[in-house]
Tab-separated table of C-alpha atoms in Angstrom:
chain	number	residue	atom	x	y	z
A	1	MET	CA	109.100	168.687	-80.003
A	2	SER	CA	108.575	165.806	-77.614
A	3	GLY	CA	110.735	163.199	-79.260
A	4	TRP	CA	112.966	160.859	-77.309
A	5	VAL	CA	115.267	157.883	-77.671
A	6	VAL	CA	115.082	154.907	-75.345
A	7	VAL	CA	117.581	152.061	-75.525
A	8	ALA	CA	115.766	149.040	-74.144
A	9	GLY	CA	116.984	145.589	-73.184
A	10	LEU	CA	114.644	142.808	-74.290
A	11	GLY	CA	116.420	140.147	-72.238
A	12	PRO	CA	117.807	136.907	-73.654
A	13	GLY	CA	114.676	135.669	-75.423
A	14	LYS	CA	111.817	134.592	-73.178
A	15	GLU	CA	109.007	137.154	-73.136
A	16	THR	CA	108.464	136.802	-69.355
A	17	LEU	CA	111.988	138.174	-68.877
A	18	VAL	CA	111.074	141.536	-70.472
A	19	THR	CA	110.608	144.122	-67.707
A	20	PRO	CA	107.308	146.070	-67.491
A	21	GLU	CA	109.359	149.268	-67.886
A	22	VAL	CA	110.565	148.110	-71.313
A	23	THR	CA	107.111	146.928	-72.348
A	24	ALA	CA	105.685	150.371	-71.460
A	25	ALA	CA	108.357	152.146	-73.529
A	26	VAL	CA	107.634	149.944	-76.549
A	27	ASP	CA	103.902	150.668	-76.118
A	28	GLN	CA	104.582	154.431	-76.270
A	29	ALA	CA	106.982	154.289	-79.221
A	30	THR	CA	106.327	155.514	-82.756
A	31	ASP	CA	109.479	153.812	-84.087
A	32	ILE	CA	111.465	150.705	-83.241
A	33	VAL	CA	115.076	150.484	-84.403
A	34	GLY	CA	117.401	147.505	-84.109
A	35	TYR	CA	119.082	144.412	-85.423
A	36	ILE	CA	116.710	142.238	-87.475
A	37	PRO	CA	116.100	139.386	-84.982
A	38	TYR	CA	115.475	141.788	-82.089
A	39	VAL	CA	113.012	143.967	-84.038
A	40	ALA	CA	111.248	140.728	-85.024
A	41	ARG	CA	110.335	140.284	-81.349
A	42	ILE	CA	108.162	143.454	-81.397
A	43	ALA	CA	104.482	142.974	-82.299
A	44	PRO	CA	103.445	145.237	-85.215
A	45	ARG	CA	100.630	147.715	-84.552
A	46	GLU	CA	99.117	150.769	-86.186
A	47	GLY	CA	101.215	153.892	-85.647
A	48	LEU	CA	104.398	151.915	-85.053
A	49	THR	CA	107.137	151.766	-87.692
A	50	LEU	CA	109.680	148.955	-87.459
A	51	HIS	CA	113.184	149.746	-88.757
A	52	ALA	CA	115.177	146.511	-88.837
A	53	SER	CA	118.822	146.701	-89.844
A	54	ASP	CA	121.722	144.329	-90.221
A	55	ASN	CA	124.471	143.645	-87.719
A	56	ARG	CA	127.599	145.878	-87.601
A	57	VAL	CA	125.756	149.099	-88.471
A	58	GLU	CA	125.348	150.174	-84.851
A	59	LEU	CA	126.488	153.781	-85.348
A	60	ASP	CA	124.234	154.348	-88.379
A	61	ARG	CA	121.326	152.914	-86.418
A	62	ALA	CA	122.059	155.190	-83.448
A	63	CYS	CA	122.264	158.292	-85.689
A	64	HIS	CA	119.002	157.342	-87.375
A	65	ALA	CA	117.314	157.050	-83.964
A	66	LEU	CA	118.612	160.479	-82.873
A	67	GLU	CA	117.502	162.073	-86.161
A	68	MET	CA	113.989	160.704	-85.791
A	69	ALA	CA	113.799	161.868	-82.163
A	70	ALA	CA	114.878	165.356	-83.311
A	71	GLU	CA	111.836	165.308	-85.591
A	72	GLY	CA	109.629	164.615	-82.586
A	73	ARG	CA	109.337	160.851	-82.851
A	74	ARG	CA	109.460	158.456	-79.900
A	75	VAL	CA	112.126	155.924	-80.746
A	76	VAL	CA	113.015	152.682	-78.967
A	77	ILE	CA	116.305	151.054	-79.926
A	78	VAL	CA	115.884	147.405	-79.013
A	79	SER	CA	118.834	145.379	-77.767
A	80	SER	CA	119.053	141.785	-76.756
A	81	GLY	CA	119.895	141.198	-73.088
A	82	ASP	CA	120.938	144.401	-71.361
A	83	PRO	CA	121.667	147.408	-73.614
A	84	GLY	CA	124.720	148.373	-71.544
A	85	VAL	CA	126.480	144.999	-71.866
A	86	PHE	CA	128.149	144.669	-75.302
A	87	ALA	CA	125.063	146.157	-76.944
A	88	MET	CA	123.551	149.395	-78.263
A	89	ALA	CA	123.888	151.857	-75.333
A	90	SER	CA	127.571	152.645	-75.919
A	91	ALA	CA	126.976	152.975	-79.672
A	92	LEU	CA	124.215	155.503	-78.989
A	93	PHE	CA	126.521	157.636	-76.836
A	94	GLU	CA	129.263	157.453	-79.468
A	95	ALA	CA	126.789	158.871	-82.004
A	96	TYR	CA	125.489	161.428	-79.495
A	97	GLU	CA	129.025	162.668	-78.823
A	98	ALA	CA	129.821	162.910	-82.536
A	99	HIS	CA	126.679	164.983	-83.242
A	100	PRO	CA	126.361	167.970	-80.895
A	101	GLU	CA	123.178	168.986	-82.727
A	102	PHE	CA	121.418	166.211	-80.785
A	103	ALA	CA	122.626	167.428	-77.362
A	104	GLU	CA	119.127	168.352	-76.115
A	105	ILE	CA	117.425	165.093	-77.029
A	106	GLU	CA	115.908	163.135	-74.165
A	107	ILE	CA	117.629	159.768	-73.763
A	108	ARG	CA	116.858	156.906	-71.387
A	109	ILE	CA	118.587	153.541	-71.059
A	110	LEU	CA	116.343	150.750	-69.732
A	111	PRO	CA	118.190	147.748	-68.298
A	112	GLY	CA	117.396	144.157	-69.179
A	113	ILE	CA	118.326	140.612	-68.190
A	114	THR	CA	121.727	140.041	-69.758
A	115	ALA	CA	122.583	136.612	-71.192
A	116	MET	CA	125.247	135.671	-68.636
A	117	LEU	CA	122.854	136.142	-65.719
A	118	ALA	CA	120.069	134.166	-67.407
A	119	ALA	CA	122.594	131.430	-68.207
A	120	ALA	CA	123.921	131.458	-64.648
A	121	ALA	CA	120.377	131.164	-63.258
A	122	ALA	CA	119.594	128.233	-65.553
A	123	ALA	CA	122.784	126.439	-64.454
A	124	GLY	CA	122.635	127.277	-60.732
A	125	ALA	CA	124.890	130.053	-59.458
A	126	PRO	CA	128.275	129.798	-61.227
A	127	LEU	CA	128.761	133.598	-61.018
A	128	GLY	CA	127.926	133.681	-57.294
A	129	HIS	CA	131.273	135.233	-56.393
A	130	ASP	CA	133.431	137.928	-58.068
A	131	PHE	CA	133.340	137.641	-61.860
A	132	CYS	CA	134.297	139.286	-65.171
A	133	ALA	CA	132.401	139.745	-68.418
A	134	ILE	CA	134.542	139.708	-71.573
A	135	ASN	CA	133.498	140.189	-75.190
A	136	LEU	CA	135.691	137.787	-77.187
A	137	SER	CA	134.987	139.466	-80.514
A	138	ASP	CA	137.885	141.383	-82.004
A	139	ASN	CA	135.678	143.445	-84.325
A	140	LEU	CA	136.466	146.557	-82.300
A	141	LYS	CA	139.564	145.696	-80.299
A	142	PRO	CA	142.830	143.839	-80.933
A	143	PHE	CA	142.776	140.175	-79.921
A	144	GLU	CA	145.918	140.784	-77.825
A	145	LEU	CA	143.744	142.806	-75.442
A	146	VAL	CA	141.325	139.883	-75.120
A	147	GLU	CA	144.234	137.624	-74.226
A	148	HIS	CA	145.659	140.184	-71.761
A	149	ARG	CA	142.305	140.454	-69.976
A	150	LEU	CA	141.812	136.681	-69.934
A	151	ARG	CA	145.118	136.207	-68.127
A	152	HIS	CA	144.329	138.873	-65.523
A	153	ALA	CA	140.844	137.434	-64.989
A	154	ALA	CA	142.315	133.960	-64.473
A	155	ARG	CA	145.123	135.157	-62.191
A	156	GLY	CA	142.616	137.120	-60.101
A	157	ASP	CA	140.601	133.872	-59.801
A	158	PHE	CA	137.505	135.549	-61.159
A	159	ALA	CA	134.659	133.508	-62.591
A	160	MET	CA	134.191	134.638	-66.207
A	161	ALA	CA	131.451	135.103	-68.765
A	162	PHE	CA	132.345	135.283	-72.459
A	163	TYR	CA	130.075	136.989	-74.976
A	164	ASN	CA	130.406	136.412	-78.733
A	165	PRO	CA	132.814	133.505	-78.236
A	166	ARG	CA	132.942	132.346	-81.814
A	167	SER	CA	131.819	133.255	-85.317
A	168	LYS	CA	132.307	131.912	-88.823
A	169	SER	CA	134.736	134.730	-89.610
A	170	ARG	CA	137.006	133.955	-86.628
A	171	PRO	CA	136.740	130.261	-85.754
A	172	HIS	CA	140.347	130.023	-84.546
A	173	GLN	CA	140.170	132.589	-81.730
A	174	PHE	CA	138.115	130.532	-79.323
A	175	THR	CA	140.698	127.755	-79.761
A	176	ARG	CA	143.294	130.260	-78.542
A	177	VAL	CA	141.045	131.299	-75.624
A	178	LEU	CA	140.892	127.687	-74.445
A	179	GLU	CA	144.693	127.434	-74.764
A	180	VAL	CA	145.189	130.518	-72.596
A	181	LEU	CA	142.742	129.188	-70.003
A	182	ARG	CA	144.605	125.861	-69.945
A	183	GLU	CA	147.860	127.701	-69.300
A	184	GLU	CA	146.330	129.627	-66.407
A	185	CYS	CA	143.804	127.265	-64.794
A	186	GLU	CA	143.680	123.653	-63.594
A	187	PRO	CA	142.198	120.993	-65.964
A	188	GLU	CA	139.269	120.322	-63.588
A	189	ARG	CA	138.022	123.917	-63.890
A	190	LEU	CA	134.312	123.886	-64.812
A	191	ILE	CA	133.216	125.554	-68.050
A	192	LEU	CA	129.592	125.938	-69.160
A	193	PHE	CA	128.396	126.375	-72.731
A	194	ALA	CA	124.934	127.936	-72.542
A	195	ARG	CA	123.190	128.127	-75.903
A	196	ALA	CA	119.957	129.967	-76.777
A	197	VAL	CA	119.371	130.764	-73.112
A	198	SER	CA	115.738	131.061	-71.972
A	199	THR	CA	114.376	129.950	-75.373
A	200	PRO	CA	112.821	126.553	-76.151
A	201	GLU	CA	116.180	125.540	-77.707
A	202	GLN	CA	118.122	126.253	-74.504
A	203	ARG	CA	120.949	123.811	-73.926
A	204	ILE	CA	123.556	123.961	-71.177
A	205	ASN	CA	126.612	121.776	-71.491
A	206	THR	CA	128.901	121.656	-68.437
A	207	VAL	CA	132.362	120.143	-68.889
A	208	THR	CA	135.818	120.486	-67.407
A	209	LEU	CA	138.389	122.697	-69.072
A	210	ALA	CA	140.256	119.528	-70.087
A	211	GLU	CA	137.161	118.283	-71.916
A	212	ALA	CA	136.213	121.593	-73.600
A	213	THR	CA	136.494	121.890	-77.390
A	214	PRO	CA	136.064	124.982	-79.585
A	215	GLU	CA	133.071	123.435	-81.354
A	216	MET	CA	131.073	123.590	-78.124
A	217	ALA	CA	130.543	127.343	-78.707
A	218	ASP	CA	128.829	129.277	-81.486
A	219	MET	CA	127.442	132.802	-81.804
A	220	ARG	CA	124.299	131.929	-79.836
A	221	THR	CA	126.377	130.657	-76.912
A	222	VAL	CA	127.450	132.478	-73.790
A	223	VAL	CA	130.340	130.696	-72.090
A	224	LEU	CA	130.747	130.720	-68.306
A	225	VAL	CA	133.973	129.675	-66.588
A	226	GLY	CA	133.925	128.978	-62.868
A	227	ASN	CA	136.535	130.173	-60.424
A	228	SER	CA	138.809	127.689	-58.608
A	229	THR	CA	136.065	126.852	-56.061
A	230	THR	CA	133.136	126.378	-58.463
A	231	ARG	CA	131.551	122.968	-57.970
A	232	ARG	CA	128.779	120.650	-59.065
A	233	VAL	CA	126.008	119.485	-56.785
A	234	GLY	CA	123.473	117.179	-58.415
A	235	PRO	CA	122.428	118.798	-61.715
A	236	TRP	CA	123.611	122.232	-60.571
A	237	VAL	CA	126.829	124.251	-60.762
A	238	TYR	CA	127.556	126.925	-58.185
A	239	THR	CA	130.330	129.064	-56.795
A	240	PRO	CA	130.354	129.267	-52.994
A	241	ARG	CA	130.013	132.742	-51.499
A	242	GLY	CA	133.075	132.424	-49.332
A	243	VAL	CA	136.766	131.681	-49.522
A	244	ALA	CA	138.558	130.416	-46.433
A	245	PRO	CA	141.059	132.993	-45.161
B	1	MET	CA	104.366	116.401	-52.608
B	2	SER	CA	104.539	119.241	-55.109
B	3	GLY	CA	106.666	121.661	-53.167
B	4	TRP	CA	109.382	123.759	-54.748
B	5	VAL	CA	111.911	126.476	-54.036
B	6	VAL	CA	112.372	129.442	-56.337
B	7	VAL	CA	115.092	132.026	-55.768
B	8	ALA	CA	113.812	135.211	-57.387
B	9	GLY	CA	115.522	138.511	-58.116
B	10	LEU	CA	113.312	141.524	-57.349
B	11	GLY	CA	115.641	143.964	-59.110
B	12	PRO	CA	117.122	147.060	-57.477
B	13	GLY	CA	113.916	148.624	-56.160
B	14	LYS	CA	111.527	149.983	-58.804
B	15	GLU	CA	108.519	147.720	-59.290
B	16	THR	CA	108.579	148.099	-63.096
B	17	LEU	CA	111.967	146.356	-63.066
B	18	VAL	CA	110.495	143.125	-61.647
B	19	THR	CA	110.179	140.575	-64.471
B	20	PRO	CA	106.772	138.980	-65.176
B	21	GLU	CA	108.405	135.584	-64.511
B	22	VAL	CA	109.212	136.640	-60.941
B	23	THR	CA	105.775	138.172	-60.413
B	24	ALA	CA	104.160	134.890	-61.528
B	25	ALA	CA	106.296	132.862	-59.102
B	26	VAL	CA	105.369	135.148	-56.208
B	27	ASP	CA	101.692	134.809	-57.189
B	28	GLN	CA	101.964	131.001	-56.961
B	29	ALA	CA	103.894	130.923	-53.693
B	30	THR	CA	102.605	129.805	-50.302
B	31	ASP	CA	105.666	131.173	-48.507
B	32	ILE	CA	108.092	134.060	-49.037
B	33	VAL	CA	111.481	133.913	-47.352
B	34	GLY	CA	114.117	136.634	-47.275
B	35	TYR	CA	115.891	139.558	-45.708
B	36	ILE	CA	113.466	141.974	-44.000
B	37	PRO	CA	113.529	144.865	-46.531
B	38	TYR	CA	113.089	142.509	-49.507
B	39	VAL	CA	110.168	140.605	-47.967
B	40	ALA	CA	108.616	144.018	-47.219
B	41	ARG	CA	108.286	144.526	-50.995
B	42	ILE	CA	105.841	141.588	-51.288
B	43	ALA	CA	102.138	142.433	-50.935
B	44	PRO	CA	100.461	140.312	-48.236
B	45	ARG	CA	97.528	138.146	-49.305
B	46	GLU	CA	95.495	135.280	-47.928
B	47	GLY	CA	97.315	131.954	-48.175
B	48	LEU	CA	100.743	133.585	-48.299
B	49	THR	CA	103.056	133.491	-45.274
B	50	LEU	CA	105.874	136.018	-45.108
B	51	HIS	CA	109.056	134.874	-43.313
B	52	ALA	CA	111.330	137.896	-42.921
B	53	SER	CA	114.746	137.341	-41.380
B	54	ASP	CA	117.785	139.426	-40.563
B	55	ASN	CA	120.930	139.800	-42.627
B	56	ARG	CA	123.792	137.260	-42.297
B	57	VAL	CA	121.519	134.239	-41.735
B	58	GLU	CA	121.534	133.192	-45.389
B	59	LEU	CA	122.230	129.496	-44.754
B	60	ASP	CA	119.505	129.189	-42.086
B	61	ARG	CA	117.087	130.891	-44.452
B	62	ALA	CA	118.015	128.529	-47.293
B	63	CYS	CA	117.560	125.438	-45.067
B	64	HIS	CA	114.207	126.726	-43.882
B	65	ALA	CA	113.068	127.170	-47.500
B	66	LEU	CA	114.176	123.606	-48.416
B	67	GLU	CA	112.430	122.173	-45.329
B	68	MET	CA	109.168	123.886	-46.208
B	69	ALA	CA	109.401	122.709	-49.835
B	70	ALA	CA	109.947	119.145	-48.559
B	71	GLU	CA	106.619	119.521	-46.746
B	72	GLY	CA	104.951	120.397	-50.038
B	73	ARG	CA	105.003	124.187	-49.801
B	74	ARG	CA	105.801	126.521	-52.687
B	75	VAL	CA	108.561	128.778	-51.439
B	76	VAL	CA	110.025	131.894	-53.041
B	77	ILE	CA	113.291	133.190	-51.593
B	78	VAL	CA	113.384	136.862	-52.541
B	79	SER	CA	116.676	138.545	-53.322
B	80	SER	CA	117.408	142.114	-54.259
B	81	GLY	CA	118.827	142.590	-57.751
B	82	ASP	CA	119.783	139.268	-59.334
B	83	PRO	CA	119.858	136.217	-57.030
B	84	GLY	CA	123.072	134.930	-58.651
B	85	VAL	CA	125.110	138.104	-58.028
B	86	PHE	CA	126.252	138.291	-54.387
B	87	ALA	CA	122.835	137.148	-53.240
B	88	MET	CA	120.824	134.092	-52.170
B	89	ALA	CA	121.335	131.596	-55.042
B	90	SER	CA	124.795	130.440	-53.913
B	91	ALA	CA	123.615	130.206	-50.295
B	92	LEU	CA	120.751	127.962	-51.401
B	93	PHE	CA	123.118	125.583	-53.204
B	94	GLU	CA	125.443	125.501	-50.184
B	95	ALA	CA	122.489	124.376	-48.051
B	96	TYR	CA	121.336	121.952	-50.761
B	97	GLU	CA	124.783	120.347	-50.908
B	98	ALA	CA	124.990	120.058	-47.105
B	99	HIS	CA	121.584	118.309	-46.866
B	100	PRO	CA	121.323	115.330	-49.260
B	101	GLU	CA	117.818	114.680	-47.913
B	102	PHE	CA	116.661	117.598	-50.086
B	103	ALA	CA	118.232	116.238	-53.308
B	104	GLU	CA	114.881	115.665	-55.050
B	105	ILE	CA	113.391	119.084	-54.384
B	106	GLU	CA	112.524	121.162	-57.435
B	107	ILE	CA	114.617	124.335	-57.570
B	108	ARG	CA	114.490	127.239	-60.002
B	109	ILE	CA	116.588	130.410	-60.063
B	110	LEU	CA	114.870	133.412	-61.675
B	111	PRO	CA	117.206	136.192	-62.802
B	112	GLY	CA	116.641	139.855	-62.021
B	113	ILE	CA	118.073	143.279	-62.837
B	114	THR	CA	121.235	143.524	-60.783
B	115	ALA	CA	122.219	146.853	-59.203
B	116	MET	CA	125.311	147.480	-61.338
B	117	LEU	CA	123.338	147.250	-64.579
B	118	ALA	CA	120.544	149.512	-63.307
B	119	ALA	CA	123.193	151.982	-62.111
B	120	ALA	CA	125.014	151.798	-65.439
B	121	ALA	CA	121.772	152.430	-67.334
B	122	ALA	CA	120.950	155.449	-65.166
B	123	ALA	CA	124.443	156.887	-65.764
B	124	GLY	CA	124.765	156.055	-69.481
B	125	ALA	CA	126.886	153.050	-70.427
B	126	PRO	CA	129.976	152.958	-68.174
B	127	LEU	CA	130.092	149.136	-68.347
B	128	GLY	CA	129.829	149.124	-72.154
B	129	HIS	CA	133.091	147.218	-72.550
B	130	ASP	CA	134.696	144.323	-70.601
B	131	PHE	CA	134.061	144.658	-66.856
B	132	CYS	CA	134.351	142.950	-63.453
B	133	ALA	CA	131.965	142.718	-60.515
B	134	ILE	CA	133.611	142.551	-57.087
B	135	ASN	CA	131.995	142.206	-53.664
B	136	LEU	CA	134.103	144.391	-51.353
B	137	SER	CA	132.735	142.831	-48.175
B	138	ASP	CA	135.172	140.639	-46.270
B	139	ASN	CA	132.448	138.831	-44.311
B	140	LEU	CA	133.211	135.647	-46.226
B	141	LYS	CA	136.653	136.158	-47.741
B	142	PRO	CA	139.942	137.689	-46.628
B	143	PHE	CA	140.414	141.319	-47.598
B	144	GLU	CA	143.748	140.372	-49.223
B	145	LEU	CA	141.775	138.569	-51.917
B	146	VAL	CA	139.738	141.709	-52.570
B	147	GLU	CA	142.956	143.664	-53.005
B	148	HIS	CA	144.461	140.952	-55.249
B	149	ARG	CA	141.410	141.015	-57.524
B	150	LEU	CA	141.305	144.805	-57.604
B	151	ARG	CA	144.875	144.926	-58.903
B	152	HIS	CA	144.216	142.337	-61.616
B	153	ALA	CA	141.017	144.127	-62.651
B	154	ALA	CA	142.892	147.423	-62.916
B	155	ARG	CA	145.887	145.926	-64.768
B	156	GLY	CA	143.529	144.221	-67.209
B	157	ASP	CA	141.919	147.655	-67.784
B	158	PHE	CA	138.491	146.309	-66.918
B	159	ALA	CA	135.687	148.640	-65.897
B	160	MET	CA	134.575	147.597	-62.404
B	161	ALA	CA	131.454	147.430	-60.281
B	162	PHE	CA	131.761	147.181	-56.494
B	163	TYR	CA	128.982	145.732	-54.349
B	164	ASN	CA	128.817	146.309	-50.570
B	165	PRO	CA	131.549	148.940	-50.706
B	166	ARG	CA	131.258	150.109	-47.121
B	167	SER	CA	129.540	149.334	-43.843
B	168	LYS	CA	129.632	150.675	-40.306
B	169	SER	CA	131.633	147.644	-39.176
B	170	ARG	CA	134.393	148.160	-41.760
B	171	PRO	CA	134.638	151.868	-42.657
B	172	HIS	CA	138.384	151.710	-43.315
B	173	GLN	CA	138.358	149.151	-46.147
B	174	PHE	CA	136.909	151.379	-48.819
B	175	THR	CA	139.663	153.880	-47.990
B	176	ARG	CA	142.131	151.101	-48.814
B	177	VAL	CA	140.262	150.277	-52.054
B	178	LEU	CA	140.657	153.879	-53.207
B	179	GLU	CA	144.370	153.757	-52.327
B	180	VAL	CA	144.863	150.613	-54.425
B	181	LEU	CA	142.978	152.156	-57.347
B	182	ARG	CA	145.155	155.288	-57.113
B	183	GLU	CA	148.266	153.118	-57.265
B	184	GLU	CA	146.999	151.322	-60.375
B	185	CYS	CA	144.990	153.937	-62.331
B	186	GLU	CA	145.410	157.532	-63.489
B	187	PRO	CA	143.875	160.333	-61.345
B	188	GLU	CA	141.415	161.294	-64.106
B	189	ARG	CA	139.775	157.836	-64.047
B	190	LEU	CA	135.987	158.269	-63.671
B	191	ILE	CA	134.265	156.730	-60.658
B	192	LEU	CA	130.503	156.731	-60.085
B	193	PHE	CA	128.742	156.435	-56.737
B	194	ALA	CA	125.214	155.251	-57.450
B	195	ARG	CA	122.977	155.248	-54.382
B	196	ALA	CA	119.478	153.752	-54.016
B	197	VAL	CA	119.369	153.008	-57.733
B	198	SER	CA	115.931	153.081	-59.392
B	199	THR	CA	114.194	154.336	-56.215
B	200	PRO	CA	112.901	157.897	-55.651
B	201	GLU	CA	116.080	158.565	-53.614
B	202	GLN	CA	118.393	157.618	-56.488
B	203	ARG	CA	121.505	159.767	-56.638
B	204	ILE	CA	124.473	159.321	-58.966
B	205	ASN	CA	127.651	161.198	-58.185
B	206	THR	CA	130.359	161.055	-60.857
B	207	VAL	CA	133.853	162.221	-59.894
B	208	THR	CA	137.435	161.525	-60.859
B	209	LEU	CA	139.492	159.057	-58.854
B	210	ALA	CA	141.502	162.051	-57.542
B	211	GLU	CA	138.299	163.594	-56.181
B	212	ALA	CA	136.788	160.415	-54.690
B	213	THR	CA	136.468	160.123	-50.899
B	214	PRO	CA	135.409	157.102	-48.818
B	215	GLU	CA	132.349	158.966	-47.493
B	216	MET	CA	130.844	158.992	-50.994
B	217	ALA	CA	129.873	155.311	-50.523
B	218	ASP	CA	127.581	153.592	-48.042
B	219	MET	CA	125.814	150.201	-47.950
B	220	ARG	CA	123.087	151.401	-50.348
B	221	THR	CA	125.700	152.432	-52.927
B	222	VAL	CA	127.027	150.479	-55.878
B	223	VAL	CA	130.320	151.946	-57.127
B	224	LEU	CA	131.274	151.857	-60.813
B	225	VAL	CA	134.806	152.549	-62.026
B	226	GLY	CA	135.389	153.241	-65.702
B	227	ASN	CA	138.198	151.763	-67.744
B	228	SER	CA	140.945	153.969	-69.196
B	229	THR	CA	138.720	155.075	-72.103
B	230	THR	CA	135.526	155.856	-70.154
B	231	ARG	CA	134.369	159.406	-70.867
B	232	ARG	CA	131.725	162.007	-70.160
B	233	VAL	CA	129.456	163.427	-72.810
B	234	GLY	CA	126.955	166.002	-71.536
B	235	PRO	CA	125.272	164.516	-68.455
B	236	TRP	CA	126.256	160.966	-69.444
B	237	VAL	CA	129.187	158.639	-68.790
B	238	TYR	CA	130.011	155.891	-71.254
B	239	THR	CA	132.727	153.454	-72.229
B	240	PRO	CA	133.301	153.233	-75.984
B	241	ARG	CA	132.846	149.811	-77.557
B	242	GLY	CA	136.203	149.809	-79.269
B	243	VAL	CA	139.864	150.139	-78.492
B	244	ALA	CA	142.228	151.204	-81.252
B	245	PRO	CA	144.641	148.402	-82.173
């Protein structure tokens, strides 16, 4: 029995952002498991079975991967970005904890380029000082906790990155996020809407908090908010490394 | 004049974590600029000049890169991890802003695998929910700001990643960081000391906040602190995706 499960980050979209470590794991796999658009990024080949599944079935997908590994298969769960940032790694460990029969299975998590860092690189260096990453979706947590964390992030003068800012099922929440930011931050604060990062459709829209509207974000957008020192220089946005004492 | 400056993230150490995009930029370069141990990772070849410099000369290094690009050279500034996370990208834009004569130079920032995400992957998924990244060094900011951000991160129940936790010149500050965490968090909170991540010397030491001592960190360590729900399962540490409402 030489099965294993790897959770691999494919990065934000561009193939030259996939690490050689991830490419090697995919090359050794017998099975690929993941959300439909991520599995679609894997080239079919003989001996490789692709198991694409819908969104919001993360635990079922993780159990399926562990079951196949227990049968001796070499399974790669593909994630967008980095698997440890609002992606499949935590779901795998939730399934692993719930099923002690899989305790001996070999697991590896392979990091990837997460969307906020690809977006930051495309824009300049807006996360160049202390920052927070917040998942705005309330699928798995109460929205009050999102708001609580937003206020602490703003009061700590962290730069921020927001994942899953907006979806059809909860269009109103990002409106509330902008309201909270306006209560906590100055109107000149820079906010970046980075859509489809690293793909041919990439678009980065930098505005002030006063100018920001909810429609600037959708589910393919990662939103970056500067800290109080974040500035523009030419076409770039960056956060200086230092703060005067 | 076809010179350019690229700031490239080499990842935390393992060569299979360097993205193909970064490898291609290095292959096209005429000059490599960076801190001594990072430049040492680049294979010498004919037509490539290596400019290794000491730590704490980031602005000089950035100016040098822009000057060479203005002369038509193709310059890669190498950073460990991701260049936008406590690394050379912000320093480059500081130099760029201070020298309007370089306004027309082509600049690209190429993301990399940052230490906290490689450490998280090696440990499981401790950053699997909302988290903060904080540079504990007070080289460029007052330590009071570090303490202020620590308290907001803890009160927001963020997981945390600490870069540059400890150096010979400031051994006492990490002691203070642990004191602040003990004031804000429960003694059972998990804390991970990840040293030399992704290299053959990698070592990950997971303890509770009550057990943590300042000597567990050095300058090659990235420290991860779980949130209030972070848990162990077998050899792994992970933060569940959800929080009960």
